Coordinates of C-alpha atoms and ligand atoms in Angstrom, one line a residue:
X1095 CA 51.6 -56.0 126.1
X1096 CA 53.5 -54.4 123.1
X1097 CA 56.3 -53.5 124.7
X1098 CA 56.9 -57.0 125.9
X1099 CA 56.8 -58.4 122.3
X1100 CA 58.8 -54.7 120.5
X1101 CA 61.9 -53.9 119.2
X1102 CA 63.1 -51.2 120.5
X1103 CA 65.3 -48.6 118.4
X1104 CA 66.7 -45.7 119.8
X1105 CA 67.0 -42.6 116.8
X1106 CA 69.1 -39.4 118.0
X1107 CA 66.8 -37.0 116.5
X1108 CA 69.8 -34.6 115.5
X1109 CA 71.6 -36.5 113.6
X1110 CA 69.0 -39.0 111.7
X1111 CA 67.4 -37.3 108.9
X1112 CA 67.5 -33.4 108.3
X1113 CA 64.6 -32.4 105.9
X1114 CA 65.2 -28.4 106.5
X1115 CA 69.2 -28.6 105.1
X1116 CA 70.7 -26.8 108.4
X1117 CA 72.4 -29.9 109.0
X1118 CA 70.2 -30.6 111.8
X1119 CA 67.9 -33.5 112.2
X1120 CA 65.1 -32.7 112.5
X1121 CA 61.2 -34.3 113.1
X1122 CA 60.0 -34.0 109.4
X1123 CA 63.2 -35.8 109.0
X1124 CA 62.0 -38.7 110.8
X1125 CA 58.5 -38.8 109.3
X1126 CA 60.4 -39.0 105.8
X1127 CA 62.0 -42.1 107.0
X1128 CA 59.5 -44.1 108.9
X1129 CA 58.7 -46.6 105.9
X1130 CA 62.5 -46.9 106.6
X1131 CA 61.7 -48.6 110.3
X1132 CA 58.5 -49.8 109.5
X1133 CA 54.9 -50.3 107.8
X1134 CA 56.7 -51.6 103.8
X1135 CA 57.0 -55.0 102.5
X1136 CA 61.1 -54.2 102.8
X1137 CA 61.2 -51.9 105.9
X1138 CA 63.2 -52.9 108.8
X1139 CA 60.7 -54.0 110.5
X1140 CA 61.5 -51.9 114.0
X1141 CA 58.4 -51.7 116.6
X1142 CA 58.8 -48.1 118.5
X1143 CA 61.7 -45.6 118.1
X1144 CA 62.7 -43.8 121.3
X1145 CA 64.0 -39.8 120.7
X1146 CA 66.4 -38.6 122.5
X1147 CA 65.0 -35.5 123.9
X1148 CA 63.5 -33.0 121.0
X1149 CA 61.8 -30.3 123.6
X1150 CA 63.4 -26.7 123.8
X1151 CA 66.6 -26.3 125.1
X1152 CA 70.2 -24.4 124.7
X1153 CA 71.7 -27.8 123.8
X1154 CA 74.6 -27.9 126.6
X1155 CA 73.9 -31.1 126.6
X1156 CA 72.1 -31.7 123.7
X1157 CA 68.8 -32.0 124.4
X1158 CA 69.8 -33.6 128.1
X1159 CA 69.7 -29.9 129.4
X1160 CA 65.5 -28.3 129.4
X1161 CA 65.0 -25.5 129.4
X1162 CA 60.4 -26.6 128.2
X1163 CA 58.9 -29.6 128.7
X1164 CA 55.8 -29.1 126.9
X1165 CA 57.2 -28.1 123.7
X1166 CA 59.9 -29.3 121.0
X1167 CA 63.0 -27.5 119.9
X1168 CA 62.9 -25.2 116.8
X1169 CA 65.5 -26.9 115.6
X1170 CA 63.5 -30.1 115.5
X1171 CA 60.2 -28.4 114.6
X1172 CA 57.2 -27.9 116.5
X1173 CA 54.5 -29.3 118.3
X1174 CA 52.4 -29.9 115.0
X1175 CA 55.4 -31.8 113.2
X1176 CA 55.3 -33.5 116.5
X1177 CA 51.0 -34.9 116.2
X1178 CA 52.5 -35.3 112.6
X1179 CA 55.4 -37.6 113.5
X1180 CA 52.9 -39.4 116.1
X1181 CA 49.9 -40.0 114.0
X1182 CA 52.5 -41.2 110.6
X1183 CA 54.8 -43.1 113.1
X1184 CA 51.0 -45.4 114.5
X1185 CA 49.7 -45.4 111.3
X1186 CA 52.7 -47.9 110.6
X1187 CA 52.5 -49.5 113.8
X1188 CA 55.4 -47.6 115.4
X1189 CA 54.7 -46.8 119.1
X1190 CA 56.9 -44.0 120.3
X1191 CA 58.4 -43.2 123.6
X1192 CA 59.6 -40.1 124.6
X1193 CA 63.2 -39.5 127.0
X1194 CA 61.8 -37.8 129.9
X1195 CA 64.5 -35.9 131.9
X1196 CA 63.4 -34.7 135.2
X1197 CA 66.8 -35.6 137.0
X1198 CA 67.3 -31.9 136.3
X1199 CA 66.2 -28.8 133.8
X1200 CA 68.4 -26.4 132.2
X1201 CA 69.8 -23.4 134.2
X1202 CA 67.5 -21.0 131.6
X1203 CA 64.0 -23.1 132.6
X1204 CA 61.7 -20.5 134.3
X1205 CA 61.9 -22.6 137.3
X1206 CA 65.3 -22.1 137.7
X1207 CA 65.2 -18.6 136.7
X1208 CA 62.3 -17.6 139.5
X1209 CA 64.6 -20.2 142.1
X1210 CA 67.8 -18.5 141.2
X1211 CA 66.4 -14.8 141.5
X1212 CA 66.3 -15.0 145.2
X1213 CA 66.3 -17.1 148.5
X1214 CA 62.6 -16.1 149.0
X1215 CA 61.2 -16.9 145.6
X1216 CA 58.2 -19.2 146.3
X1217 CA 60.4 -21.3 143.6
X1218 CA 63.5 -21.5 145.3
X1219 CA 62.6 -25.2 146.7
X1220 CA 61.6 -26.8 143.3
X1221 CA 66.0 -26.7 143.6
X1222 CA 68.6 -28.0 145.5
X1223 CA 70.6 -24.9 147.4
X1224 CA 72.5 -25.6 150.5
X1225 CA 74.9 -22.7 152.2
X1226 CA 78.6 -22.8 152.3
X1227 CA 80.2 -24.6 155.2
X1228 CA 83.6 -22.9 155.7
X1229 CA 83.4 -21.0 152.4
X1230 CA 83.8 -24.7 150.8
X1231 CA 80.9 -27.1 148.8
X1232 CA 78.8 -28.8 151.8
X1233 CA 79.7 -31.9 150.8
X1234 CA 82.1 -34.1 148.9
X1235 CA 79.6 -35.1 145.4
X1236 CA 81.2 -34.7 142.4
X1237 CA 79.3 -33.8 139.3
X1238 CA 79.1 -37.1 136.5
X1239 CA 80.8 -33.8 134.0
X1240 CA 83.1 -32.9 136.0
X1241 CA 84.4 -31.3 139.3
X1242 CA 82.4 -30.2 142.1
X1243 CA 78.4 -30.9 142.1
X1244 CA 77.9 -27.5 143.2
X1245 CA 77.9 -24.1 141.6
X1246 CA 78.1 -21.5 144.0
X1247 CA 75.7 -18.4 143.0
X1248 CA 77.2 -14.4 143.5
X1249 CA 74.3 -13.1 144.0
X1250 CA 71.7 -14.9 146.3
X1251 CA 75.5 -16.5 148.3
X1252 CA 74.3 -19.7 147.8
X1253 CA 75.8 -23.3 145.9
X1254 CA 72.9 -25.3 144.0
X1255 CA 73.9 -28.5 143.4
X1256 CA 74.2 -29.6 139.6
X1257 CA 74.5 -33.8 139.0
X1258 CA 75.8 -32.9 135.5
X1259 CA 76.6 -29.7 134.1
X1260 CA 76.5 -26.5 135.7
X1261 CA 74.2 -25.3 133.5
X1262 CA 71.8 -28.3 134.4
X1263 CA 70.3 -27.9 138.2
X1264 CA 68.5 -30.4 139.6
X1265 CA 65.6 -30.9 140.4
X1266 CA 64.3 -30.8 144.4
X1267 CA 62.1 -34.1 143.9
X1268 CA 61.2 -33.9 147.7
X1269 CA 59.4 -30.8 147.3
X1270 CA 56.3 -32.3 146.6
X1271 CA 55.3 -29.0 143.9
X1272 CA 58.0 -30.6 142.4
X1273 CA 56.3 -33.6 141.4
X1274 CA 52.7 -32.1 141.1
X1275 CA 54.2 -29.7 138.2
X1276 CA 56.2 -32.2 136.1
X1277 CA 53.8 -35.3 136.8
X1278 CA 51.2 -32.9 134.7
X1279 CA 53.6 -32.6 132.3
X1280 CA 54.0 -36.3 132.0
X1281 CA 49.6 -36.2 131.3
X1282 CA 50.6 -33.7 128.8
X1283 CA 52.4 -35.8 126.8
X1284 CA 50.1 -39.5 127.5
X1285 CA 47.1 -37.3 126.7
X1286 CA 48.6 -36.6 123.2
X1287 CA 48.9 -40.2 122.7
X1288 CA 52.8 -41.0 123.7
X1289 CA 53.3 -44.9 124.3
X1290 CA 56.4 -44.1 127.1
X1291 CA 59.3 -42.8 128.2
X1292 CA 62.9 -43.6 129.0
X1293 CA 63.4 -42.0 132.4
X1294 CA 67.2 -40.3 132.2
X1295 CA 68.8 -41.3 135.2
X1296 CA 66.0 -42.4 137.0
X1297 CA 68.2 -43.2 140.5
X1298 CA 69.7 -40.3 140.8
X1299 CA 66.3 -38.4 141.5
X1300 CA 66.7 -38.7 145.4
X1301 CA 69.5 -37.4 147.0
X1302 CA 70.2 -38.0 150.5
X1303 CA 68.0 -35.4 153.4
X1304 CA 71.6 -35.2 155.4
X1305 CA 73.8 -35.0 152.4
X1306 CA 76.4 -37.0 153.9
X1307 CA 80.0 -37.3 151.9
X1308 CA 80.2 -40.5 149.5
X1309 CA 82.8 -42.2 150.7
X1310 CA 86.2 -42.5 148.0
X1311 CA 88.2 -44.7 146.8
X1312 CA 85.5 -47.5 145.9
X1313 CA 85.7 -47.7 142.1
X1314 CA 88.1 -46.9 139.4
X1315 CA 88.0 -44.7 136.4
X1316 CA 88.1 -41.8 133.4
X1317 CA 86.4 -39.2 136.3
X1318 CA 87.3 -37.7 139.6
X1319 CA 83.1 -38.5 140.0
X1320 CA 84.0 -42.5 139.2
X1321 CA 86.3 -43.4 142.7
X1322 CA 83.3 -42.3 145.0
X1323 CA 80.9 -45.5 146.3
X1324 CA 77.2 -43.0 144.9
X1325 CA 75.6 -43.6 148.2
X1326 CA 74.5 -40.5 149.1
X1327 CA 73.6 -38.7 145.5
X1328 CA 71.9 -42.1 143.7
X1329 CA 69.6 -44.8 144.3
X1330 CA 68.0 -43.2 147.9
X1331 CA 65.0 -45.3 148.6
X1332 CA 62.4 -42.8 148.5
X1333 CA 62.4 -42.7 144.7
X1334 CA 61.1 -46.1 144.6
X1335 CA 57.2 -44.0 145.8
X1336 CA 58.1 -41.4 143.4
X1337 CA 58.5 -44.2 141.1
X1338 CA 55.2 -46.0 142.1
X1339 CA 52.8 -43.0 141.7
X1340 CA 54.6 -42.3 138.4
X1341 CA 53.2 -46.6 137.5
X1342 CA 50.4 -46.1 138.9
X1343 CA 50.2 -42.3 137.1
X1344 CA 50.5 -44.7 133.4
X1345 CA 48.5 -47.5 134.2
X1346 CA 45.7 -44.8 133.7
X1347 CA 46.1 -44.9 130.4
X1348 CA 44.5 -47.0 128.1
X1349 CA 46.8 -47.9 125.4
X1350 CA 49.9 -49.8 128.2
X1351 CA 51.9 -46.9 127.8
X1352 CA 55.4 -48.2 129.0
X1353 CA 58.8 -46.5 131.0
X1354 CA 62.5 -48.0 130.5
X1355 CA 64.7 -46.1 133.0
X1356 CA 68.2 -45.1 132.8
X1357 CA 69.9 -47.3 135.3
X1358 CA 74.2 -46.8 135.8
X1359 CA 75.5 -48.7 138.2
X1360 CA 79.4 -49.1 139.2
X1361 CA 80.7 -52.2 138.9
X1362 CA 79.1 -52.5 135.8
X1363 CA 77.5 -55.6 134.8
X1364 CA 76.2 -56.4 138.2
X1365 CA 72.0 -56.0 137.2
X1366 CA 70.9 -56.8 141.0
X1367 CA 70.0 -53.2 141.4
X1368 CA 69.0 -52.3 138.3
X1369 CA 66.2 -54.5 138.8
X1370 CA 65.6 -52.8 142.0
X1371 CA 64.0 -49.6 140.3
X1372 CA 61.3 -52.7 138.7
X1373 CA 59.3 -52.4 142.2
X1374 CA 58.5 -54.9 144.8
X1375 CA 55.7 -56.3 142.7
X1376 CA 55.9 -55.2 139.4
X1377 CA 54.9 -52.0 140.3
X1378 CA 57.7 -49.3 139.1
X1379 CA 59.7 -49.0 136.1
X1380 CA 58.3 -51.6 133.4
X1381 CA 62.0 -52.6 133.0
X1382 CA 65.1 -50.7 133.7
X1383 CA 68.1 -50.7 131.2
X1384 CA 70.1 -53.6 131.5
X1385 CA 73.4 -52.7 130.3
X1386 CA 75.7 -55.7 131.5
X1387 CA 76.4 -56.5 127.5
X1388 CA 78.0 -52.5 127.4
X1389 CA 80.8 -54.5 128.8
X1390 CA 81.1 -57.8 128.1
X1391 CA 84.6 -59.2 125.9
X1392 CA 83.7 -61.0 122.8
X1393 CA 83.3 -64.3 124.4
X1394 CA 80.5 -66.5 125.1
X1395 CA 80.9 -66.9 128.2
X1396 CA 80.5 -63.3 129.4
X1397 CA 77.1 -63.1 127.8
X1398 CA 76.0 -66.0 128.9
X1399 CA 77.2 -64.7 132.3
X1400 CA 75.2 -61.8 131.5
X1401 CA 72.4 -63.2 130.8
X1402 CA 72.0 -66.1 133.0
X1403 CA 72.5 -63.0 136.7
X1404 CA 69.6 -60.5 135.1
X1405 CA 67.7 -63.9 134.5
X1406 CA 68.6 -64.7 138.1
X1407 CA 68.1 -61.4 139.6
X1408 CA 64.3 -59.9 137.6
X1409 CA 61.3 -61.3 140.0
X1410 CA 58.0 -63.4 138.8
X1411 CA 56.5 -60.3 136.4
X1412 CA 59.6 -58.3 135.7
X1413 CA 60.9 -58.4 132.4
X1414 CA 64.6 -58.4 131.0
X1415 CA 65.6 -56.1 128.0
X1416 CA 68.8 -55.5 126.6
X1417 CA 70.9 -53.5 124.8
X1418 CA 75.3 -53.4 122.7
X1419 CA 75.2 -49.7 122.0
X1420 CA 73.5 -46.2 122.7
X1421 CA 74.3 -42.4 122.1
X1422 CA 76.6 -42.4 125.6
X1423 CA 78.9 -45.0 124.5
X1424 CA 81.7 -46.6 121.9
X1425 CA 79.0 -48.2 119.4
X1426 CA 79.7 -52.5 119.6
X1427 CA 81.5 -52.5 116.7
X1428 CA 84.3 -50.4 117.4
X1429 CA 84.2 -52.5 120.7
X1430 CA 83.9 -55.7 118.9
X1431 CA 86.2 -54.7 115.8
X1432 CA 88.5 -57.4 114.6
X1433 CA 89.6 -56.6 110.5
X1434 CA 87.2 -58.8 108.4
X1435 CA 85.8 -61.0 111.8
X1436 CA 84.2 -57.4 111.8
X1437 CA 80.9 -58.0 110.3
X1438 CA 80.4 -61.8 110.4
X1439 CA 80.7 -60.6 114.4
X1440 CA 78.0 -57.9 114.1
X1441 CA 75.6 -60.6 113.0
X1442 CA 76.3 -63.2 115.4
X1443 CA 75.5 -59.8 117.9
X1444 CA 72.6 -59.4 115.7
X1445 CA 71.9 -62.5 116.3
X1446 CA 71.5 -62.8 120.1
X1447 CA 69.8 -59.7 119.9
X1448 CA 67.2 -60.5 118.5
X1449 CA 66.7 -64.2 119.8
X1450 CA 66.7 -63.4 123.4
X1451 CA 63.9 -63.4 126.1
X1452 CA 63.8 -59.6 126.6
X1453 CA 63.1 -56.4 124.8
X1454 CA 66.1 -55.3 122.6
X1455 CA 67.0 -52.2 122.2
X1456 CA 69.0 -51.2 118.9
X1457 CA 70.4 -48.0 118.2
X1458 CA 70.0 -45.8 114.4
X1459 CA 72.8 -47.1 112.8
X1460 CA 73.8 -50.7 113.7
X1461 CA 71.6 -52.2 111.0
X1462 CA 74.4 -50.8 109.2
X1463 CA 77.5 -51.7 110.3
X1464 CA 77.6 -47.5 111.0
X1465 CA 81.2 -47.3 112.9
X1466 CA 82.5 -44.9 115.5
X1467 CA 84.5 -42.1 114.0
X1468 CA 86.5 -39.6 116.4
X1469 CA 85.9 -35.9 115.9
X1470 CA 89.1 -33.2 116.0
X1471 CA 89.7 -31.4 118.5
X1472 CA 87.9 -28.5 116.8
X1473 CA 84.6 -30.4 116.3
X1474 CA 84.2 -32.1 119.2
X1475 CA 80.5 -30.4 120.3
X1476 CA 79.7 -32.5 123.5
X1477 CA 80.0 -31.1 126.4
X1478 CA 82.2 -34.3 128.1
X1479 CA 84.6 -34.3 125.4
X1480 CA 85.5 -30.4 126.0
X1481 CA 86.6 -31.5 129.5
X1482 CA 88.3 -34.4 129.5
X1483 CA 90.1 -34.0 125.8
X1484 CA 92.8 -36.0 124.8
X1485 CA 91.9 -38.8 127.9
X1486 CA 88.4 -39.2 126.5
X1487 CA 87.6 -37.0 123.1
X1488 CA 83.4 -37.6 123.9
X1489 CA 80.3 -39.1 123.0
X1490 CA 80.4 -37.4 119.6
X1491 CA 81.8 -40.7 118.0
X1492 CA 78.9 -42.6 118.0
X1493 CA 76.1 -39.7 117.2
X1494 CA 77.1 -38.8 114.3
X1495 CA 74.7 -38.4 111.1
X1496 CA 72.9 -41.8 109.8
X1497 CA 74.2 -42.4 106.7
X1498 CA 71.6 -43.1 103.7
X1499 CA 73.2 -43.0 100.3
X1500 CA 76.1 -42.5 98.9
X1501 CA 75.5 -38.9 97.6
X1502 CA 77.1 -35.5 99.2
X1503 CA 76.2 -35.8 102.9
X1504 CA 75.0 -39.6 102.6
X1505 CA 71.6 -38.2 101.8
X1506 CA 71.4 -36.6 105.3
X1507 CA 71.6 -33.5 105.0
X1508 CA 72.0 -31.1 101.7
X1509 CA 74.8 -29.0 103.7
X1510 CA 77.0 -29.5 106.2
X1511 CA 76.0 -31.7 109.3
X1512 CA 76.5 -30.8 112.5
X1513 CA 79.3 -33.6 113.4
X1514 CA 81.3 -34.9 110.5
X1515 CA 80.5 -37.6 108.4
X1516 CA 81.1 -41.0 108.7
X1517 CA 84.2 -41.8 106.1
X1518 CA 83.2 -44.7 104.3
X1519 CA 79.5 -43.4 104.3
X1520 CA 80.2 -44.0 100.6
X1521 CA 80.7 -47.6 100.8
X1522 CA 78.7 -48.1 103.9
X1523 CA 75.1 -46.7 103.5
X1524 CA 71.8 -47.7 103.6
X1525 CA 71.2 -47.6 100.3
X1526 CA 74.6 -49.8 99.2
X1527 CA 73.2 -52.2 102.3
X1528 CA 69.7 -52.3 100.9
X1529 CA 71.1 -53.8 97.7
X1530 CA 73.4 -56.2 98.7
X1531 CA 71.3 -59.7 99.9
X1532 CA 74.2 -60.7 102.4
X1533 CA 74.6 -57.4 104.0
X1534 CA 74.5 -56.7 107.5
X1535 CA 71.1 -54.3 107.1
X1536 CA 69.1 -57.7 105.5
X1537 CA 70.3 -59.8 107.8
X1538 CA 68.8 -57.6 111.0
X1539 CA 65.2 -57.5 108.5
X1540 CA 65.5 -61.5 107.9
X1541 CA 66.2 -61.4 112.1
X1542 CA 63.4 -58.9 112.7
X1543 CA 60.4 -60.8 110.7
X1544 CA 61.6 -63.9 111.8
X1545 CA 61.1 -62.5 116.0
X1546 CA 57.6 -60.8 114.6
X1547 CA 56.1 -64.1 113.8
X1548 CA 57.9 -66.1 116.2
X1549 CA 56.1 -66.7 119.4
X1550 CA 58.7 -68.3 120.8
X1551 CA 61.2 -65.4 120.5
X1552 CA 58.6 -62.7 121.5
X1553 CA 57.2 -64.4 124.6
X1554 CA 59.1 -67.7 125.2
X1555 CA 61.2 -68.9 128.3
X1556 CA 65.1 -69.1 127.8
X1557 CA 66.9 -72.4 129.1
X1558 CA 70.8 -71.6 128.6
X1559 CA 73.0 -74.5 127.4
X1560 CA 76.7 -75.4 128.0
X1561 CA 79.5 -75.8 125.5
X1562 CA 82.0 -77.2 126.8
X1563 CA 84.0 -75.6 123.8
X1564 CA 83.9 -72.1 125.6
X1565 CA 83.5 -71.1 121.1
X1566 CA 79.6 -71.3 121.3
X1567 CA 76.4 -69.8 123.0
X1568 CA 73.9 -71.8 122.1
X1569 CA 69.9 -71.7 124.2
X1570 CA 66.2 -72.7 124.0
X1571 CA 63.8 -70.7 123.7
X1572 CA 60.5 -72.5 124.6
X1573 CA 57.1 -71.8 124.3
X1574 CA 53.8 -74.1 125.5
X1575 CA 55.5 -77.0 124.1
X1576 CA 57.5 -75.7 120.8
X1577 CA 60.9 -75.3 120.7
X1578 CA 64.4 -73.2 118.7
X1579 CA 67.8 -73.6 120.1
X1580 CA 70.1 -71.2 118.8
X1581 CA 73.5 -71.6 118.4
X1582 CA 76.4 -68.8 118.0
X1583 CA 79.2 -69.8 117.1
X1584 CA 81.7 -67.1 117.9
X1585 CA 84.5 -67.8 117.0
X1586 CA 86.3 -67.8 113.7
X1587 CA 86.6 -71.4 112.8
X1588 CA 84.4 -74.6 112.4
X1589 CA 83.2 -76.1 115.7
X1590 CA 80.9 -78.7 116.2
X1591 CA 78.3 -78.0 119.4
X1592 CA 76.7 -81.7 120.7
X1593 CA 73.4 -81.6 121.9
X1594 CA 73.3 -82.8 125.4
X1595 CA 70.4 -85.9 124.7
X1596 CA 68.4 -85.7 127.3
X1597 CA 67.8 -82.0 126.3
X1598 CA 66.0 -82.5 123.3
X1599 CA 62.7 -84.1 122.7
X1600 CA 63.2 -87.1 119.4
X1601 CA 61.4 -84.6 116.5
X1602 CA 62.6 -83.8 113.5
X1603 CA 64.5 -80.9 113.7
X1604 CA 65.1 -77.5 111.0
X1605 CA 67.1 -74.9 110.0
X1606 CA 64.8 -72.1 110.2
X1607 CA 67.3 -69.1 109.5
X1608 CA 71.3 -69.4 109.4
X1609 CA 74.0 -66.3 109.2
X1610 CA 75.6 -68.9 106.6
X1611 CA 74.5 -68.2 103.1
X1612 CA 76.0 -71.7 102.0
X1613 CA 72.7 -73.3 104.2
X1614 CA 69.4 -73.4 103.2
X1615 CA 66.7 -72.6 104.9
X1616 CA 64.3 -75.6 105.8
X1617 CA 67.1 -77.9 105.9
X1618 CA 66.7 -81.1 107.8
X1619 CA 69.4 -80.3 110.9
X1620 CA 71.0 -84.1 112.4
X1621 CA 71.1 -84.0 115.4
X1622 CA 73.1 -84.1 118.3
X1623 CA 75.9 -83.4 116.8
X1624 CA 75.9 -80.3 114.6
X1625 CA 79.1 -78.7 112.4
X1626 CA 79.0 -74.4 112.6
X1627 CA 81.3 -72.7 110.8
X1628 CA 83.3 -69.9 112.0
X1629 CA 80.8 -67.2 113.0
X1630 CA 77.7 -68.9 112.5
X1631 CA 74.6 -68.0 113.7
X1632 CA 72.2 -70.2 113.4
X1633 CA 67.6 -70.8 114.8
X1634 CA 66.9 -74.6 114.5
X1635 CA 62.6 -75.3 115.0
X1636 CA 62.3 -78.8 116.7
X1637 CA 58.7 -80.3 114.8
Ligands
NOJ1208 C1 71.9 -40.2 130.2 C2 72.0 -39.1 128.7 O1 71.8 -40.7 128.3 C3 73.3 -38.2 129.1 O2 73.7 -38.4 127.3 C4 73.2 -37.2 129.2 O3 74.1 -37.0 129.4 C5 73.0 -37.5 130.9 N1 72.2 -38.5 131.5 C6 72.8 -36.2 132.0 O4 71.1 -36.2 131.3

């Protein structure tokens, strides 16, 4: 199954590469960068790209508000260019995963325009409409992007429900016609040859039939939304039957089409709920995103606990996955920033991601250590940033244009980009990184090539080891009779890791790779006391 062995690279299309000089990234731009991603001897070496939404959209939430599910927004190109992208990606062994945003549409989608036109319209029930109760919304549900989740429609004198902005009305998934129309649209893309989908807020599709109030004061957070316990507006049992039939639809196609769902949970880090979306028998999503690493402090024991609890929660047949950054989060380079220790930390993070059991999801730019940068108030684009400024200035900071070279606008575009360029793009870009043997980019390339040629890393089991010093994250990867030992020193100091004699067979151990350039690949590693330099990551092979 390709998606188990693959490394997925998320592209935020507006910010990857702009081919027509309008300051916004596009599909032709991505096509021109495919060689960077795979298919050439010096490519990065990723196996799949996940594209954040590229469908026609008023862009209130930058594509997460779709007004036509079966076309491409002109800002990104057209269907012909998309088909070319598919073909060119496949030529280079890159699979293409699309973003499926089917909890809600844009308020400009023809379905919603019809639905809101009158109470009697045949699409009225395609969305969630409710009468006011004593002049107020029917319950206490909040929108994740601020305020009450119910918007009053003056013309038809009812409220409609929107879990995000008011321009993103939620579809009524209890209506079988909605399911039929959406499944037809999914088949349209599958017929075209897309390899899989990332399902936006998959746990939001079904809401409580009785519209019961969510309990309050459950959790702390920035938004009023955060304090509610979302037991009635999310994670309702019926969503699982939708996903079971969605899985059947995917399975009816050849070529192993895959799905990965976004399941956000509070408190963060607990994988229990997310893993329920794999189904009872791996018969729902192929994977639900595991966001536990987003909340781990720079501490090997925190990461170890996150890995252990995911492994424990997965049922036989379920497949793990890991993520450190995405378009909604502060990039991990920022979360783990520590002066000159930052890049060494990024190498450890990369080795962790690329040596674990499970599918890694990388986020564009992380391979060159692209940094977040706050966007000035008058240049904020993200609706969340506009809503919560100055407490929170939004997600733009992790969506900045990719830095390709040191030319004006970093080779991303020939005109001013839609978001400001990273201030240090002259020093930190793909061209500079590619030329430096010890760059972060070259660490990623090396790790990706090791992973690609290692059945142990792609398919093997994982056994986490103890490190009494609390400084090293250590694990074995084991496949058939072969094993690798991974050691990650999280500290800026030399440490010694003592391998318990019961955990290792008496065999020759050689170094497959170290982040420390002083070491020689192939050098013999003497057990059981292994010395690591500061922030050294090692992959040791047992022969
Ligand atoms: C989750 C997406 O990742 C985010 O970017 C978007 O704003 C919301 N869902 C709404 O679709």
